[in-house]
Amino acid sequence: MESERTGHRRNSWTFLTNHARVLIAIARDPGIRLRDIAADCGLTERTVQAIVTDLQADGYLDKTRDGRRNRYVVAPGARFRHPAEAGHEIAGLLAYLTAPLPTPPAPMTTPTPAAEVANDTPGHGAPRTAV
């Protein structure tokens, strides 16, 4: 039987891990501050710092100093860690998730079909008769 706690847990899961969210935020803005990543991802700065350290240690990120700020570079050719995705580069996922969303096309106006247009033009169709 499902408890109240289990039900909540099942409804609060997400597709991406916190590590993925942090990596995506960095891929979108390589000069982003850890506090901004934390705010965007709903995490604490300390958690983001630990995640960035993990990503650096495992070769997903390089960090350089740029004045008073850090600048991050996602390692080219980095691959997924889980055996189910092993061999696939993360670049494709990052490219997909960092691309701007397409704008929806403007609604099309449909021309009025010829059959619905009043036939008042002389010489076209049957003449109208008064009733």
Steps between C-alpha positions, in 0.01 A plus 500: 500500500626848415562729796453873494877548504559263208228669296663841547839360408365351180350831395809710568759326282659668198680373191825685560736471794639801681836430334334521158321824591823661620685388186221636278508836683875520444467399135247783452721759670865403558553808718204436728551540876437208734237703685310553174517129420370426850208739453417362153518137611338539841813383682729645763829659398682235700325222306582668167862538607518129583340410165744722308786332688359157401467607136857632496643192670332270246615703200172663398610857576811714495512818705719804441520834676377801303575801718296457816271238346528142389442395142399143427548289190309178446752236398457403135439131451380440857281190514213387719600295803211255530547169313165543324629814325870411495668600177269795437642850529320751718548769235182401315285525811660830600449642151134400507435636849690825452352590161245780501145378481346552157233765476162360403389587149249780459144377457412462136192667362310275268361661189126482458419217258359613164174314567428726798554826310182671379471460128403853399743538212326509163582211275601264782268227614123499489327839524323574824126527486291705734251304704 
